[in-house]
Amino acid sequence: MIRITILEIASFLLPFLIFFIWRWQSNSEHPIEATPTLRLAAIGAGLAVLMMIALVLVESSRGGHEGEIYIPSRIVDGRVVPGRFVPAGEVEADDAEAGDTTEPQ
């Protein structure tokens, strides 16, 4: 969750950072009060929305597909075995005890 929050904040602040780096590198005669804050905020909000959409698309590709069963994470011999999706026909006896083996509807 913190990773998503950091990505959202960074994508919002990116236009401001680029503008101020450009402003610092160029020898502009305009005073710093001429910063286009509203325009930069709108661009940053747009980037944040695009980042949210991209994160949703990436996370949704990790989910299971039709005909797969989710086996939740569990502890085996003191180690955490991460959860995973397996085809319905490949559920082992150990996995059947750990997860719900009913078909998704």
PDB file of C-alpha atoms in Angstrom, residues 2-67:
ATOM      1  CA  ILE A   2       2.833   2.391   0.786  1.00  0.00           C
ATOM      2  CA  ARG A   3       4.362   1.663  -2.630  1.00  0.00           C
ATOM      3  CA  ILE A   4       1.157   2.764  -4.359  1.00  0.00           C
ATOM      4  CA  THR A   5       0.957   5.897  -2.222  1.00  0.00           C
ATOM      5  CA  ILE A   6       4.555   6.847  -3.010  1.00  0.00           C
ATOM      6  CA  LEU A   7       3.981   6.283  -6.732  1.00  0.00           C
ATOM      7  CA  GLU A   8       0.867   8.471  -6.680  1.00  0.00           C
ATOM      8  CA  ILE A   9       2.578  11.313  -4.812  1.00  0.00           C
ATOM      9  CA  ALA A  10       5.642  11.107  -7.059  1.00  0.00           C
ATOM     10  CA  SER A  11       3.553  11.159 -10.236  1.00  0.00           C
ATOM     11  CA  PHE A  12       1.691  14.235  -8.967  1.00  0.00           C
ATOM     12  CA  LEU A  13       4.860  16.105  -7.999  1.00  0.00           C
ATOM     13  CA  LEU A  14       6.815  15.181 -11.154  1.00  0.00           C
ATOM     14  CA  PRO A  15       5.624  18.168 -13.277  1.00  0.00           C
ATOM     15  CA  PHE A  16       6.568  20.593 -10.491  1.00  0.00           C
ATOM     16  CA  LEU A  17      10.014  19.035 -10.177  1.00  0.00           C
ATOM     17  CA  ILE A  18      10.617  19.166 -13.929  1.00  0.00           C
ATOM     18  CA  PHE A  19       9.438  22.784 -14.070  1.00  0.00           C
ATOM     19  CA  PHE A  20      11.681  23.919 -11.230  1.00  0.00           C
ATOM     20  CA  ILE A  21      14.706  22.086 -12.653  1.00  0.00           C
ATOM     21  CA  TRP A  22      14.039  23.714 -16.021  1.00  0.00           C
ATOM     22  CA  ARG A  23      13.590  27.070 -14.299  1.00  0.00           C
ATOM     23  CA  TRP A  24      16.829  26.661 -12.375  1.00  0.00           C
ATOM     24  CA  GLN A  25      18.805  25.613 -15.461  1.00  0.00           C
ATOM     25  CA  SER A  26      17.493  28.382 -17.705  1.00  0.00           C
ATOM     26  CA  ASN A  27      18.369  31.959 -17.003  1.00  0.00           C
ATOM     27  CA  SER A  28      14.810  33.207 -17.137  1.00  0.00           C
ATOM     28  CA  GLU A  29      14.114  36.895 -16.550  1.00  0.00           C
ATOM     29  CA  HIS A  30      10.607  36.225 -15.250  1.00  0.00           C
ATOM     30  CA  PRO A  31      10.089  36.320 -11.490  1.00  0.00           C
ATOM     31  CA  ILE A  32       9.370  33.062  -9.678  1.00  0.00           C
ATOM     32  CA  GLU A  33       5.810  34.291  -8.943  1.00  0.00           C
ATOM     33  CA  ALA A  34       4.988  33.508 -12.580  1.00  0.00           C
ATOM     34  CA  THR A  35       4.921  29.779 -11.809  1.00  0.00           C
ATOM     35  CA  PRO A  36       1.948  28.204 -13.616  1.00  0.00           C
ATOM     36  CA  THR A  37       0.758  26.393 -10.486  1.00  0.00           C
ATOM     37  CA  LEU A  38      -2.733  25.546 -11.739  1.00  0.00           C
ATOM     38  CA  ARG A  39      -1.420  24.129 -14.999  1.00  0.00           C
ATOM     39  CA  LEU A  40       1.254  22.077 -13.209  1.00  0.00           C
ATOM     40  CA  ALA A  41      -1.304  20.780 -10.707  1.00  0.00           C
ATOM     41  CA  ALA A  42      -3.618  19.726 -13.539  1.00  0.00           C
ATOM     42  CA  ILE A  43      -0.792  17.904 -15.308  1.00  0.00           C
ATOM     43  CA  GLY A  44       0.225  16.257 -12.037  1.00  0.00           C
ATOM     44  CA  ALA A  45      -3.354  15.160 -11.351  1.00  0.00           C
ATOM     45  CA  GLY A  46      -3.551  13.729 -14.852  1.00  0.00           C
ATOM     46  CA  LEU A  47      -0.333  11.796 -14.325  1.00  0.00           C
ATOM     47  CA  ALA A  48      -1.630  10.516 -10.982  1.00  0.00           C
ATOM     48  CA  VAL A  49      -4.835   9.264 -12.642  1.00  0.00           C
ATOM     49  CA  LEU A  50      -2.814   7.584 -15.402  1.00  0.00           C
ATOM     50  CA  MET A  51      -0.624   5.961 -12.744  1.00  0.00           C
ATOM     51  CA  MET A  52      -3.719   4.632 -10.943  1.00  0.00           C
ATOM     52  CA  ILE A  53      -5.052   3.148 -14.180  1.00  0.00           C
ATOM     53  CA  ALA A  54      -1.677   1.579 -14.955  1.00  0.00           C
ATOM     54  CA  LEU A  55      -1.451   0.062 -11.462  1.00  0.00           C
ATOM     55  CA  VAL A  56      -4.955  -1.382 -11.753  1.00  0.00           C
ATOM     56  CA  LEU A  57      -4.108  -2.951 -15.110  1.00  0.00           C
ATOM     57  CA  VAL A  58      -0.865  -4.435 -13.790  1.00  0.00           C
ATOM     58  CA  GLU A  59      -2.494  -5.808 -10.645  1.00  0.00           C
ATOM     59  CA  SER A  60      -5.473  -7.248 -12.524  1.00  0.00           C
ATOM     60  CA  SER A  61      -3.144  -9.254 -14.763  1.00  0.00           C
ATOM     61  CA  ARG A  62      -1.810 -11.044 -11.682  1.00  0.00           C
ATOM     62  CA  GLY A  63      -5.234 -12.427 -10.736  1.00  0.00           C
ATOM     63  CA  GLY A  64      -6.536 -15.857 -11.510  1.00  0.00           C
ATOM     64  CA  HIS A  65      -8.401 -16.818 -14.622  1.00  0.00           C
ATOM     65  CA  GLU A  66     -11.553 -18.818 -15.161  1.00  0.00           C
ATOM     66  CA  GLY A  67     -11.124 -22.418 -14.084  1.00  0.00           C
TER      67      GLY A  67
END
